Amino acid sequence: MTEKITNIAKNTSYFTLALVLQKIISFTYFILIARAIGPADLGKYYFAISFTSIFGIFIDIGQSSVLTREVAKHPDYTGRLFSSVFLMKLPLALLSMLAVFSLINFSSYPEITRQLVYLSMFCMALDSFTLTFFAVSRGFHNLKYESISSVVFQLIVFIVVLIVLKFNLGLTWLMMSLVLASLYNFIFSFYILKNNWGLKINWRPDKALIKSILLISLPFAVYAIFQRLYMYLDSVMLSLLAGDRQVGIYQIPFKLIFALQFLPLAFIASLFPAMSSYWQNNRKQLAITFERAMNYLIIISLPVSVGGAILADKIIIIFKSGYSDAILPLQITMAAVIFMFLNFPVGSLLNACDRQKRNTVNMGAVLAASVILNLILIPRLEAVGASLTALLTNFLMFVLGMWIVPQITKYDYKKIIIILSKSLLAVAVMGAVGYYLKNQINLILTVMLSGVSYFVALYIFKGFKKEDIISVYKSFSKNKI
C-alpha cells in the first residue's frame, strides 16, 4: 500500500508540474501569435484546429480510456489489448481524415483555411495514436514520460512559432509548428511503448477482443463525443455564422479560461482517487472531502472571476488594440469561471461514485443547450453571444450536477454557503482595490496587491485558518487513499 501511495503521489506531482508548465508555455505563444497576426487570421488558425478537433474524437471513441483501465487490471494481456485498440483506430483515422477532407473541400472556405485544415488534420491523427501509446504507460501507473513529453511538445511549438513570426513565414508555417510537435510526440510515445514496455503490434485482429473493447468503450465514447463537441463547436459555429474575425475575438477569453483550468485540474488529480476510496469505505469522509473541495474552489474561483472581469480592459491591451471587442466577451466568460471550477469536484464526485451515466446525460443536455443558444445568440451578438452561451451552459452543468449530489452524500450545504458568503465579502474588498489601482499602477502589481487584499480580508472574515493551508498543501504533496 505504501508503494502504491508513493507511486500515485509521484504521478500527481509529474502531472501537476507538467500541467502548469504546459499552460504557461501555450498561453505565452498564443499571446505572441494573437499580437502578430490579428483577429481575422487568428480566427482562421483556430477554426482549423477546432474543426479537426471535433473529428478527432471519432478516431478514439473511448478506446484509450479502456486500454488504460484494462492494462492496469490485466498487465499480462497488454500486447493483445494494445494491438486490438491500434487496429481499431487505423480505419477510424482514415475515415475521420476523409470526412474532414471532404467537408472542407465542399465548403466555401478560402484556400488558406483549407490548407490549415489539412495540416491540422495530420495533427489530429498523430495525436490520437499518441494518446493510445501513452494510455499503455498510464495503465502501468507511469505518467512521467507523458508529462515530460507534453512539456517538450509545447516547447517545440513555442520555438517554431518564434522562428515563423521572426521571418514572417505566414499562417501555414504557424500550423506546421503543431505538426512538428505532434510528430515528435508520436515518435517519442512509440519509442517508450517499444523500449520500456516491450510491445509490438500484432497485425492479426482478435475479433472477439475488439468486439469486447467496443462494448466497454461505449459509455466513455458518448461522454467524450459530447464533451469534445461542447468544447469546440462554438468556434466552428462562430466561423459559419459570424466570420473569422469573431472566432479570433472569441479565442481571447476561450484561451485565457483554458489556461486557468490548471488550478482545478491539479487539485482534482489528487482528489478523485480519494473520493473513489471513500465511496467504498467511508461515506462520512466522502461528504467532508466534497465540502472541502467546494470550499477551496469557491475561495480560488471568486477572485479569479471578479478580478478578471474588473481588469478585462487592461488584460486585452496585452493583445494590442485590434482585440478591444474582446473586452465584453472576456468579462462574461470570467463570470463563468466560478461554475466552471465548481463543476470539477461535482463531476469528479459523480464519476467516483458510479454515476458516470448521469454525468453523460448531463453533458448531453448541456451540449444541446449550447447548440440552441449559439444558434440564437451568435447571429445577433457574435462573440458576445458565444460567451453568454458559455456562461449559461456552465451554470446549467453545475445545477444538473448539484441536483444529484444529495443522492450520493449527505453533505452540509450550510458550511459551503458560509464560505461563499465570506468569500463574497472578501472579493468585494478585492474588487474595490483592483478597480482603484488598475489606472494607477501596472497590471502585474494590480493583480498582486488585489490578491493580497483578498486573502487578508478573507482571513479577517475567518474564511480560512492555518489548518486549511496545511490541508491544501498535503493534498498536493501526497495522496491519501
mmCIF file of C-alpha atoms in Angstrom, residues 3-383:
data_model
loop_
_atom_site.group_PDB
_atom_site.id
_atom_site.type_symbol
_atom_site.label_atom_id
_atom_site.label_comp_id
_atom_site.label_asym_id
_atom_site.label_seq_id
_atom_site.Cartn_x
_atom_site.Cartn_y
_atom_site.Cartn_z
ATOM 1 C CA GLU A 3 4.426 1.800 -2.575
ATOM 2 C CA LYS A 4 1.066 2.450 -4.225
ATOM 3 C CA ILE A 5 0.616 5.727 -2.335
ATOM 4 C CA THR A 6 4.157 6.817 -3.254
ATOM 5 C CA ASN A 7 3.539 5.968 -6.915
ATOM 6 C CA ILE A 8 0.278 7.922 -7.019
ATOM 7 C CA ALA A 9 1.973 10.866 -5.304
ATOM 8 C CA LYS A 10 4.772 10.854 -7.894
ATOM 9 C CA ASN A 11 2.297 10.670 -10.766
ATOM 10 C CA THR A 12 0.264 13.511 -9.279
ATOM 11 C CA SER A 13 3.429 15.609 -8.945
ATOM 12 C CA TYR A 14 4.502 14.905 -12.542
ATOM 13 C CA PHE A 15 1.014 15.621 -13.835
ATOM 14 C CA THR A 16 0.594 18.845 -11.849
ATOM 15 C CA LEU A 17 4.001 20.285 -12.739
ATOM 16 C CA ALA A 18 3.613 19.384 -16.425
ATOM 17 C CA LEU A 19 0.116 20.863 -16.478
ATOM 18 C CA VAL A 20 1.298 24.190 -15.068
ATOM 19 C CA LEU A 21 4.271 24.389 -17.460
ATOM 20 C CA GLN A 22 2.100 23.462 -20.455
ATOM 21 C CA LYS A 23 -0.428 26.180 -19.686
ATOM 22 C CA ILE A 24 2.259 28.833 -19.189
ATOM 23 C CA ILE A 25 4.109 27.988 -22.420
ATOM 24 C CA SER A 26 0.980 27.578 -24.569
ATOM 25 C CA PHE A 27 -0.601 30.815 -23.352
ATOM 26 C CA THR A 28 2.677 32.674 -23.951
ATOM 27 C CA TYR A 29 2.905 31.640 -27.598
ATOM 28 C CA PHE A 30 -0.839 32.250 -28.014
ATOM 29 C CA ILE A 31 -0.270 35.887 -26.979
ATOM 30 C CA LEU A 32 2.616 36.169 -29.464
ATOM 31 C CA ILE A 33 0.521 34.703 -32.286
ATOM 32 C CA ALA A 34 -2.511 36.869 -31.480
ATOM 33 C CA ARG A 35 -0.414 40.062 -31.382
ATOM 34 C CA ALA A 36 1.349 39.227 -34.653
ATOM 35 C CA ILE A 37 -1.485 38.112 -36.946
ATOM 36 C CA GLY A 38 -4.625 39.942 -35.754
ATOM 37 C CA PRO A 39 -8.181 38.679 -35.095
ATOM 38 C CA ALA A 40 -9.136 37.583 -38.634
ATOM 39 C CA ASP A 41 -6.097 35.354 -39.244
ATOM 40 C CA LEU A 42 -6.254 34.126 -35.645
ATOM 41 C CA GLY A 43 -9.827 33.098 -36.409
ATOM 42 C CA LYS A 44 -8.725 31.099 -39.463
ATOM 43 C CA TYR A 45 -5.972 29.403 -37.460
ATOM 44 C CA TYR A 46 -8.232 28.340 -34.581
ATOM 45 C CA PHE A 47 -11.149 27.428 -36.818
ATOM 46 C CA ALA A 48 -8.899 24.799 -38.426
ATOM 47 C CA ILE A 49 -7.889 23.437 -35.010
ATOM 48 C CA SER A 50 -11.472 23.434 -33.695
ATOM 49 C CA PHE A 51 -12.884 21.836 -36.847
ATOM 50 C CA THR A 52 -10.419 18.933 -36.858
ATOM 51 C CA SER A 53 -10.563 18.523 -33.060
ATOM 52 C CA ILE A 54 -14.246 17.635 -33.352
ATOM 53 C CA PHE A 55 -13.481 14.819 -35.788
ATOM 54 C CA GLY A 56 -10.547 13.636 -33.687
ATOM 55 C CA ILE A 57 -12.894 12.127 -31.124
ATOM 56 C CA PHE A 58 -14.244 9.714 -33.743
ATOM 57 C CA ILE A 59 -10.773 8.163 -34.028
ATOM 58 C CA ASP A 60 -10.590 7.460 -30.309
ATOM 59 C CA ILE A 61 -14.124 6.583 -29.242
ATOM 60 C CA GLY A 62 -13.118 5.785 -25.695
ATOM 61 C CA GLN A 63 -10.636 3.009 -26.516
ATOM 62 C CA SER A 64 -7.656 4.697 -24.847
ATOM 63 C CA SER A 65 -9.529 5.051 -21.549
ATOM 64 C CA VAL A 66 -10.495 1.383 -21.732
ATOM 65 C CA LEU A 67 -6.917 0.424 -22.646
ATOM 66 C CA THR A 68 -5.546 2.183 -19.548
ATOM 67 C CA ARG A 69 -8.107 0.520 -17.288
ATOM 68 C CA GLU A 70 -7.689 -2.970 -18.735
ATOM 69 C CA VAL A 71 -3.868 -2.830 -18.778
ATOM 70 C CA ALA A 72 -3.963 -1.860 -15.090
ATOM 71 C CA LYS A 73 -6.236 -4.844 -14.376
ATOM 72 C CA HIS A 74 -4.578 -7.395 -16.691
ATOM 73 C CA PRO A 75 -0.947 -6.398 -17.398
ATOM 74 C CA ASP A 76 -0.185 -9.844 -18.840
ATOM 75 C CA TYR A 77 -2.589 -9.151 -21.724
ATOM 76 C CA THR A 78 -1.158 -5.720 -22.588
ATOM 77 C CA GLY A 79 0.129 -6.799 -26.023
ATOM 78 C CA ARG A 80 -3.241 -8.182 -27.132
ATOM 79 C CA LEU A 81 -5.129 -5.190 -25.743
ATOM 80 C CA PHE A 82 -2.844 -2.645 -27.381
ATOM 81 C CA SER A 83 -2.812 -4.375 -30.776
ATOM 82 C CA SER A 84 -6.605 -4.625 -30.797
ATOM 83 C CA VAL A 85 -7.030 -0.922 -29.999
ATOM 84 C CA PHE A 86 -4.412 0.070 -32.578
ATOM 85 C CA LEU A 87 -6.059 -1.988 -35.330
ATOM 86 C CA MET A 88 -9.453 -0.495 -34.440
ATOM 87 C CA LYS A 89 -8.123 3.041 -34.739
ATOM 88 C CA LEU A 90 -6.443 2.687 -38.137
ATOM 89 C CA PRO A 91 -9.672 2.575 -40.202
ATOM 90 C CA LEU A 92 -11.309 5.132 -37.902
ATOM 91 C CA ALA A 93 -8.389 7.517 -38.501
ATOM 92 C CA LEU A 94 -8.645 7.102 -42.268
ATOM 93 C CA LEU A 95 -12.414 7.644 -42.220
ATOM 94 C CA SER A 96 -12.116 10.725 -39.993
ATOM 95 C CA MET A 97 -9.428 12.245 -42.216
ATOM 96 C CA LEU A 98 -11.554 11.525 -45.282
ATOM 97 C CA ALA A 99 -14.553 13.201 -43.631
ATOM 98 C CA VAL A 100 -12.506 16.305 -42.754
ATOM 99 C CA PHE A 101 -11.027 16.476 -46.266
ATOM 100 C CA SER A 102 -14.411 16.069 -47.953
ATOM 101 C CA LEU A 103 -16.314 18.553 -45.801
ATOM 102 C CA ILE A 104 -13.729 21.326 -46.019
ATOM 103 C CA ASN A 105 -13.497 20.909 -49.807
ATOM 104 C CA PHE A 106 -17.274 21.063 -50.230
ATOM 105 C CA SER A 107 -17.320 24.268 -48.159
ATOM 106 C CA SER A 108 -16.816 27.827 -49.372
ATOM 107 C CA TYR A 109 -13.775 28.473 -47.178
ATOM 108 C CA PRO A 110 -10.751 30.112 -48.876
ATOM 109 C CA GLU A 111 -7.659 28.166 -49.901
ATOM 110 C CA ILE A 112 -5.572 29.288 -46.906
ATOM 111 C CA THR A 113 -8.211 27.963 -44.485
ATOM 112 C CA ARG A 114 -8.292 24.645 -46.331
ATOM 113 C CA GLN A 115 -4.509 24.343 -46.125
ATOM 114 C CA LEU A 116 -4.644 24.984 -42.384
ATOM 115 C CA VAL A 117 -7.316 22.290 -42.009
ATOM 116 C CA TYR A 118 -5.217 19.773 -43.990
ATOM 117 C CA LEU A 119 -2.231 20.327 -41.686
ATOM 118 C CA SER A 120 -4.359 20.252 -38.549
ATOM 119 C CA MET A 121 -5.876 17.010 -39.841
ATOM 120 C CA PHE A 122 -2.473 15.306 -39.621
ATOM 121 C CA CYS A 123 -2.059 16.599 -36.061
ATOM 122 C CA MET A 124 -5.475 15.130 -35.257
ATOM 123 C CA ALA A 125 -4.442 11.654 -36.426
ATOM 124 C CA LEU A 126 -0.963 11.703 -34.866
ATOM 125 C CA ASP A 127 -2.273 12.963 -31.515
ATOM 126 C CA SER A 128 -4.905 10.244 -31.390
ATOM 127 C CA PHE A 129 -2.318 7.470 -31.765
ATOM 128 C CA THR A 130 -0.017 9.209 -29.279
ATOM 129 C CA LEU A 131 -2.897 9.128 -26.805
ATOM 130 C CA THR A 132 -3.142 5.360 -27.262
ATOM 131 C CA PHE A 133 0.599 4.817 -26.832
ATOM 132 C CA PHE A 134 0.637 6.797 -23.588
ATOM 133 C CA ALA A 135 -2.552 5.040 -22.443
ATOM 134 C CA VAL A 136 -0.406 1.919 -22.002
ATOM 135 C CA SER A 137 2.018 3.846 -19.774
ATOM 136 C CA ARG A 138 -0.919 5.104 -17.726
ATOM 137 C CA GLY A 139 -2.066 1.517 -17.319
ATOM 138 C CA PHE A 140 1.328 0.753 -15.795
ATOM 139 C CA HIS A 141 0.843 3.731 -13.415
ATOM 140 C CA ASN A 142 3.524 5.792 -15.139
ATOM 141 C CA LEU A 143 2.844 9.430 -16.053
ATOM 142 C CA LYS A 144 6.476 10.524 -16.027
ATOM 143 C CA TYR A 145 7.176 10.140 -19.752
ATOM 144 C CA GLU A 146 3.835 11.569 -20.817
ATOM 145 C CA SER A 147 4.320 14.582 -18.541
ATOM 146 C CA ILE A 148 7.815 15.257 -19.904
ATOM 147 C CA SER A 149 6.671 14.811 -23.490
ATOM 148 C CA SER A 150 3.730 17.187 -23.082
ATOM 149 C CA VAL A 151 6.069 19.973 -21.952
ATOM 150 C CA VAL A 152 8.559 19.269 -24.775
ATOM 151 C CA PHE A 153 5.603 19.385 -27.210
ATOM 152 C CA GLN A 154 4.759 22.923 -26.083
ATOM 153 C CA LEU A 155 8.418 23.975 -26.207
ATOM 154 C CA ILE A 156 8.697 22.781 -29.830
ATOM 155 C CA VAL A 157 5.594 24.772 -30.772
ATOM 156 C CA PHE A 158 6.936 27.817 -28.926
ATOM 157 C CA ILE A 159 10.356 27.711 -30.643
ATOM 158 C CA VAL A 160 8.907 27.177 -34.133
ATOM 159 C CA VAL A 161 6.340 29.950 -33.564
ATOM 160 C CA LEU A 162 9.162 32.351 -32.635
ATOM 161 C CA ILE A 163 11.018 31.471 -35.862
ATOM 162 C CA VAL A 164 7.873 31.768 -38.005
ATOM 163 C CA LEU A 165 6.969 35.162 -36.545
ATOM 164 C CA LYS A 166 10.573 36.398 -36.757
ATOM 165 C CA PHE A 167 10.793 35.665 -40.507
ATOM 166 C CA ASN A 168 7.099 36.338 -41.236
ATOM 167 C CA LEU A 169 6.562 32.888 -42.798
ATOM 168 C CA GLY A 170 2.754 33.013 -42.642
ATOM 169 C CA LEU A 171 -0.167 31.012 -41.267
ATOM 170 C CA THR A 172 0.762 27.725 -42.927
ATOM 171 C CA TRP A 173 4.087 27.571 -41.100
ATOM 172 C CA LEU A 174 2.392 28.536 -37.849
ATOM 173 C CA MET A 175 0.279 25.406 -38.209
ATOM 174 C CA MET A 176 3.422 23.457 -39.115
ATOM 175 C CA SER A 177 4.643 24.160 -35.572
ATOM 176 C CA LEU A 178 1.836 21.920 -34.309
ATOM 177 C CA VAL A 179 2.541 19.272 -36.957
ATOM 178 C CA LEU A 180 6.220 19.068 -35.959
ATOM 179 C CA ALA A 181 5.357 18.918 -32.250
ATOM 180 C CA SER A 182 2.726 16.223 -32.861
ATOM 181 C CA LEU A 183 5.216 14.213 -34.926
ATOM 182 C CA TYR A 184 7.749 14.392 -32.076
ATOM 183 C CA ASN A 185 5.103 13.300 -29.563
ATOM 184 C CA PHE A 186 4.091 10.379 -31.788
ATOM 185 C CA ILE A 187 7.680 9.151 -32.255
ATOM 186 C CA PHE A 188 8.611 9.578 -28.581
ATOM 187 C CA SER A 189 5.494 7.816 -27.280
ATOM 188 C CA PHE A 190 6.024 4.927 -29.714
ATOM 189 C CA TYR A 191 9.664 4.673 -28.590
ATOM 190 C CA ILE A 192 8.558 4.415 -24.937
ATOM 191 C CA LEU A 193 5.962 1.834 -25.901
ATOM 192 C CA LYS A 194 8.513 -0.336 -27.682
ATOM 193 C CA ASN A 195 11.582 0.093 -25.462
ATOM 194 C CA ASN A 196 10.106 0.480 -21.982
ATOM 195 C CA TRP A 197 7.125 -1.839 -22.246
ATOM 196 C CA GLY A 198 8.464 -4.153 -24.970
ATOM 197 C CA LEU A 199 5.307 -4.064 -27.087
ATOM 198 C CA LYS A 200 4.931 -4.901 -30.755
ATOM 199 C CA ILE A 201 1.897 -4.635 -32.999
ATOM 200 C CA ASN A 202 0.213 -7.936 -33.815
ATOM 201 C CA TRP A 203 -1.334 -7.350 -37.247
ATOM 202 C CA ARG A 204 -3.745 -10.274 -36.904
ATOM 203 C CA PRO A 205 -7.002 -8.857 -35.487
ATOM 204 C CA ASP A 206 -8.500 -10.520 -32.403
ATOM 205 C CA LYS A 207 -12.154 -10.081 -33.386
ATOM 206 C CA ALA A 208 -13.583 -11.221 -30.055
ATOM 207 C CA LEU A 209 -11.365 -8.837 -28.084
ATOM 208 C CA ILE A 210 -12.081 -5.947 -30.464
ATOM 209 C CA LYS A 211 -15.815 -6.501 -30.010
ATOM 210 C CA SER A 212 -15.391 -6.610 -26.230
ATOM 211 C CA ILE A 213 -13.383 -3.355 -26.211
ATOM 212 C CA LEU A 214 -16.004 -1.657 -28.383
ATOM 213 C CA LEU A 215 -18.768 -2.598 -25.956
ATOM 214 C CA ILE A 216 -16.787 -1.414 -22.931
ATOM 215 C CA SER A 217 -15.838 1.810 -24.763
ATOM 216 C CA LEU A 218 -19.411 2.875 -25.453
ATOM 217 C CA PRO A 219 -20.059 4.828 -22.195
ATOM 218 C CA PHE A 220 -16.664 6.533 -22.499
ATOM 219 C CA ALA A 221 -17.308 7.302 -26.180
ATOM 220 C CA VAL A 222 -20.660 9.022 -25.698
ATOM 221 C CA TYR A 223 -19.377 11.320 -22.956
ATOM 222 C CA ALA A 224 -16.156 12.079 -24.871
ATOM 223 C CA ILE A 225 -18.099 12.983 -28.033
ATOM 224 C CA PHE A 226 -20.445 15.265 -26.087
ATOM 225 C CA GLN A 227 -17.541 16.938 -24.292
ATOM 226 C CA ARG A 228 -15.462 17.469 -27.451
ATOM 227 C CA LEU A 229 -18.428 18.927 -29.327
ATOM 228 C CA TYR A 230 -19.187 21.223 -26.398
ATOM 229 C CA MET A 231 -15.591 22.474 -26.291
ATOM 230 C CA TYR A 232 -15.070 23.178 -29.995
ATOM 231 C CA LEU A 233 -18.429 23.507 -31.744
ATOM 232 C CA ASP A 234 -18.883 27.123 -30.614
ATOM 233 C CA SER A 235 -15.784 28.229 -32.564
ATOM 234 C CA VAL A 236 -16.966 26.381 -35.681
ATOM 235 C CA MET A 237 -20.458 27.900 -35.364
ATOM 236 C CA LEU A 238 -18.922 31.367 -34.906
ATOM 237 C CA SER A 239 -16.938 30.883 -38.102
ATOM 238 C CA LEU A 240 -20.033 29.814 -40.050
ATOM 239 C CA LEU A 241 -22.419 32.405 -38.594
ATOM 240 C CA ALA A 242 -20.198 35.424 -37.876
ATOM 241 C CA GLY A 243 -16.871 35.050 -39.727
ATOM 242 C CA ASP A 244 -13.181 34.558 -38.970
ATOM 243 C CA ARG A 245 -12.688 37.815 -37.075
ATOM 244 C CA GLN A 246 -15.276 36.877 -34.452
ATOM 245 C CA VAL A 247 -13.574 33.495 -33.975
ATOM 246 C CA GLY A 248 -10.327 35.372 -33.319
ATOM 247 C CA ILE A 249 -12.045 37.710 -30.846
ATOM 248 C CA TYR A 250 -13.618 34.753 -29.018
ATOM 249 C CA GLN A 251 -10.289 32.944 -28.718
ATOM 250 C CA ILE A 252 -9.021 35.556 -26.231
ATOM 251 C CA PRO A 253 -11.455 34.621 -23.414
ATOM 252 C CA PHE A 254 -11.502 30.960 -24.516
ATOM 253 C CA LYS A 255 -7.723 30.553 -24.264
ATOM 254 C CA LEU A 256 -7.471 32.516 -21.029
ATOM 255 C CA ILE A 257 -10.075 30.300 -19.374
ATOM 256 C CA PHE A 258 -8.385 27.205 -20.809
ATOM 257 C CA ALA A 259 -5.066 28.329 -19.295
ATOM 258 C CA LEU A 260 -6.662 28.883 -15.881
ATOM 259 C CA GLN A 261 -8.026 25.335 -15.756
ATOM 260 C CA PHE A 262 -4.749 24.045 -14.333
ATOM 261 C CA LEU A 263 -5.945 25.311 -10.927
ATOM 262 C CA PRO A 264 -8.915 22.932 -10.528
ATOM 263 C CA LEU A 265 -7.296 20.191 -12.646
ATOM 264 C CA ALA A 266 -4.235 19.969 -10.414
ATOM 265 C CA PHE A 267 -6.470 19.856 -7.349
ATOM 266 C CA ILE A 268 -8.807 17.194 -8.775
ATOM 267 C CA ALA A 269 -5.859 14.986 -9.811
ATOM 268 C CA SER A 270 -5.277 14.257 -6.131
ATOM 269 C CA LEU A 271 -8.948 14.425 -5.102
ATOM 270 C CA PHE A 272 -10.508 11.837 -7.429
ATOM 271 C CA PRO A 273 -8.713 8.724 -6.066
ATOM 272 C CA ALA A 274 -9.620 9.761 -2.513
ATOM 273 C CA MET A 275 -13.297 10.176 -3.438
ATOM 274 C CA SER A 276 -13.328 6.749 -5.100
ATOM 275 C CA SER A 277 -11.880 5.152 -1.973
ATOM 276 C CA TYR A 278 -14.208 6.973 0.440
ATOM 277 C CA TRP A 279 -17.240 5.944 -1.637
ATOM 278 C CA GLN A 280 -16.338 2.332 -0.883
ATOM 279 C CA ASN A 281 -15.047 2.661 2.682
ATOM 280 C CA ASN A 282 -16.001 5.906 4.419
ATOM 281 C CA ARG A 283 -19.153 7.789 3.353
ATOM 282 C CA LYS A 284 -18.793 10.375 6.124
ATOM 283 C CA GLN A 285 -15.291 11.283 4.968
ATOM 284 C CA LEU A 286 -16.626 11.480 1.390
ATOM 285 C CA ALA A 287 -19.024 14.249 2.454
ATOM 286 C CA ILE A 288 -16.246 16.118 4.278
ATOM 287 C CA THR A 289 -13.931 15.805 1.261
ATOM 288 C CA PHE A 290 -16.609 17.148 -1.093
ATOM 289 C CA GLU A 291 -17.359 20.092 1.220
ATOM 290 C CA ARG A 292 -13.670 20.983 1.440
ATOM 291 C CA ALA A 293 -13.218 20.717 -2.328
ATOM 292 C CA MET A 294 -16.163 23.040 -2.925
ATOM 293 C CA ASN A 295 -14.925 25.487 -0.289
ATOM 294 C CA TYR A 296 -11.373 25.606 -1.661
ATOM 295 C CA LEU A 297 -12.533 26.122 -5.241
ATOM 296 C CA ILE A 298 -15.003 28.828 -4.197
ATOM 297 C CA ILE A 299 -12.107 30.606 -2.480
ATOM 298 C CA ILE A 300 -9.944 30.261 -5.618
ATOM 299 C CA SER A 301 -12.556 30.909 -8.324
ATOM 300 C CA LEU A 302 -14.211 34.054 -6.944
ATOM 301 C CA PRO A 303 -11.128 36.326 -7.058
ATOM 302 C CA VAL A 304 -10.150 34.937 -10.476
ATOM 303 C CA SER A 305 -13.649 35.592 -11.813
ATOM 304 C CA VAL A 306 -14.218 39.045 -10.316
ATOM 305 C CA GLY A 307 -10.627 40.174 -10.799
ATOM 306 C CA GLY A 308 -10.628 39.058 -14.427
ATOM 307 C CA ALA A 309 -13.873 40.922 -15.123
ATOM 308 C CA ILE A 310 -12.639 44.148 -13.486
ATOM 309 C CA LEU A 311 -9.242 44.050 -15.222
ATOM 310 C CA ALA A 312 -10.513 42.808 -18.605
ATOM 311 C CA ASP A 313 -9.810 46.103 -20.384
ATOM 312 C CA LYS A 314 -6.213 46.056 -19.108
ATOM 313 C CA ILE A 315 -5.719 42.367 -19.943
ATOM 314 C CA ILE A 316 -6.841 42.933 -23.541
ATOM 315 C CA ILE A 317 -4.147 45.591 -24.033
ATOM 316 C CA ILE A 318 -1.605 42.734 -23.905
ATOM 317 C CA PHE A 319 -3.070 41.535 -27.229
ATOM 318 C CA LYS A 320 -2.955 45.021 -28.918
ATOM 319 C CA SER A 321 -5.787 47.395 -29.814
ATOM 320 C CA GLY A 322 -7.280 45.165 -32.534
ATOM 321 C CA TYR A 323 -8.826 42.994 -29.830
ATOM 322 C CA SER A 324 -10.796 45.705 -27.992
ATOM 323 C CA ASP A 325 -14.030 43.934 -28.989
ATOM 324 C CA ALA A 326 -12.930 41.022 -26.782
ATOM 325 C CA ILE A 327 -13.353 43.013 -23.542
ATOM 326 C CA LEU A 328 -17.062 42.254 -23.034
ATOM 327 C CA PRO A 329 -16.764 38.566 -24.085
ATOM 328 C CA LEU A 330 -13.880 38.228 -21.615
ATOM 329 C CA GLN A 331 -15.897 39.801 -18.789
ATOM 330 C CA ILE A 332 -18.836 37.474 -19.478
ATOM 331 C CA THR A 333 -16.607 34.410 -19.716
ATOM 332 C CA MET A 334 -14.838 35.302 -16.471
ATOM 333 C CA ALA A 335 -18.241 35.161 -14.762
ATOM 334 C CA ALA A 336 -18.441 31.538 -15.942
ATOM 335 C CA VAL A 337 -15.176 30.680 -14.136
ATOM 336 C CA ILE A 338 -16.988 30.148 -10.820
ATOM 337 C CA PHE A 339 -19.273 27.456 -12.248
ATOM 338 C CA MET A 340 -16.513 26.024 -14.436
ATOM 339 C CA PHE A 341 -14.251 25.479 -11.418
ATOM 340 C CA LEU A 342 -17.027 24.086 -9.204
ATOM 341 C CA ASN A 343 -18.057 21.631 -11.921
ATOM 342 C CA PHE A 344 -14.743 19.809 -11.403
ATOM 343 C CA PRO A 345 -15.455 18.484 -7.859
ATOM 344 C CA VAL A 346 -19.121 17.884 -8.718
ATOM 345 C CA GLY A 347 -18.235 15.898 -11.845
ATOM 346 C CA SER A 348 -15.464 14.028 -10.032
ATOM 347 C CA LEU A 349 -17.885 13.047 -7.260
ATOM 348 C CA LEU A 350 -20.373 11.669 -9.783
ATOM 349 C CA ASN A 351 -17.678 9.695 -11.625
ATOM 350 C CA ALA A 352 -16.070 8.410 -8.418
ATOM 351 C CA CYS A 353 -19.422 7.226 -7.065
ATOM 352 C CA ASP A 354 -20.650 5.234 -10.085
ATOM 353 C CA ARG A 355 -22.793 7.992 -11.609
ATOM 354 C CA GLN A 356 -20.942 8.120 -14.944
ATOM 355 C CA LYS A 357 -24.147 7.603 -16.919
ATOM 356 C CA ARG A 358 -25.762 10.566 -15.205
ATOM 357 C CA ASN A 359 -22.702 12.684 -15.985
ATOM 358 C CA THR A 360 -23.056 11.681 -19.640
ATOM 359 C CA VAL A 361 -26.758 12.611 -19.679
ATOM 360 C CA ASN A 362 -25.910 15.974 -18.103
ATOM 361 C CA MET A 363 -23.194 16.597 -20.698
ATOM 362 C CA GLY A 364 -25.634 15.743 -23.494
ATOM 363 C CA ALA A 365 -28.221 18.179 -22.117
ATOM 364 C CA VAL A 366 -25.597 20.919 -21.819
ATOM 365 C CA LEU A 367 -24.399 20.286 -25.392
ATOM 366 C CA ALA A 368 -27.971 20.542 -26.724
ATOM 367 C CA ALA A 369 -28.499 23.786 -24.795
ATOM 368 C CA SER A 370 -25.188 25.128 -26.125
ATOM 369 C CA VAL A 371 -26.117 24.467 -29.759
ATOM 370 C CA ILE A 372 -29.578 26.047 -29.370
ATOM 371 C CA LEU A 373 -28.260 29.110 -27.532
ATOM 372 C CA ASN A 374 -25.437 29.616 -30.034
ATOM 373 C CA LEU A 375 -27.871 29.408 -32.958
ATOM 374 C CA ILE A 376 -29.973 32.110 -31.293
ATOM 375 C CA LEU A 377 -27.257 34.366 -29.861
ATOM 376 C CA ILE A 378 -24.335 34.243 -32.332
ATOM 377 C CA PRO A 379 -26.238 35.776 -35.318
ATOM 378 C CA ARG A 380 -27.324 38.643 -33.046
ATOM 379 C CA LEU A 381 -24.358 39.157 -30.703
ATOM 380 C CA GLU A 382 -21.441 37.318 -32.394
ATOM 381 C CA ALA A 383 -18.578 36.597 -29.933
#
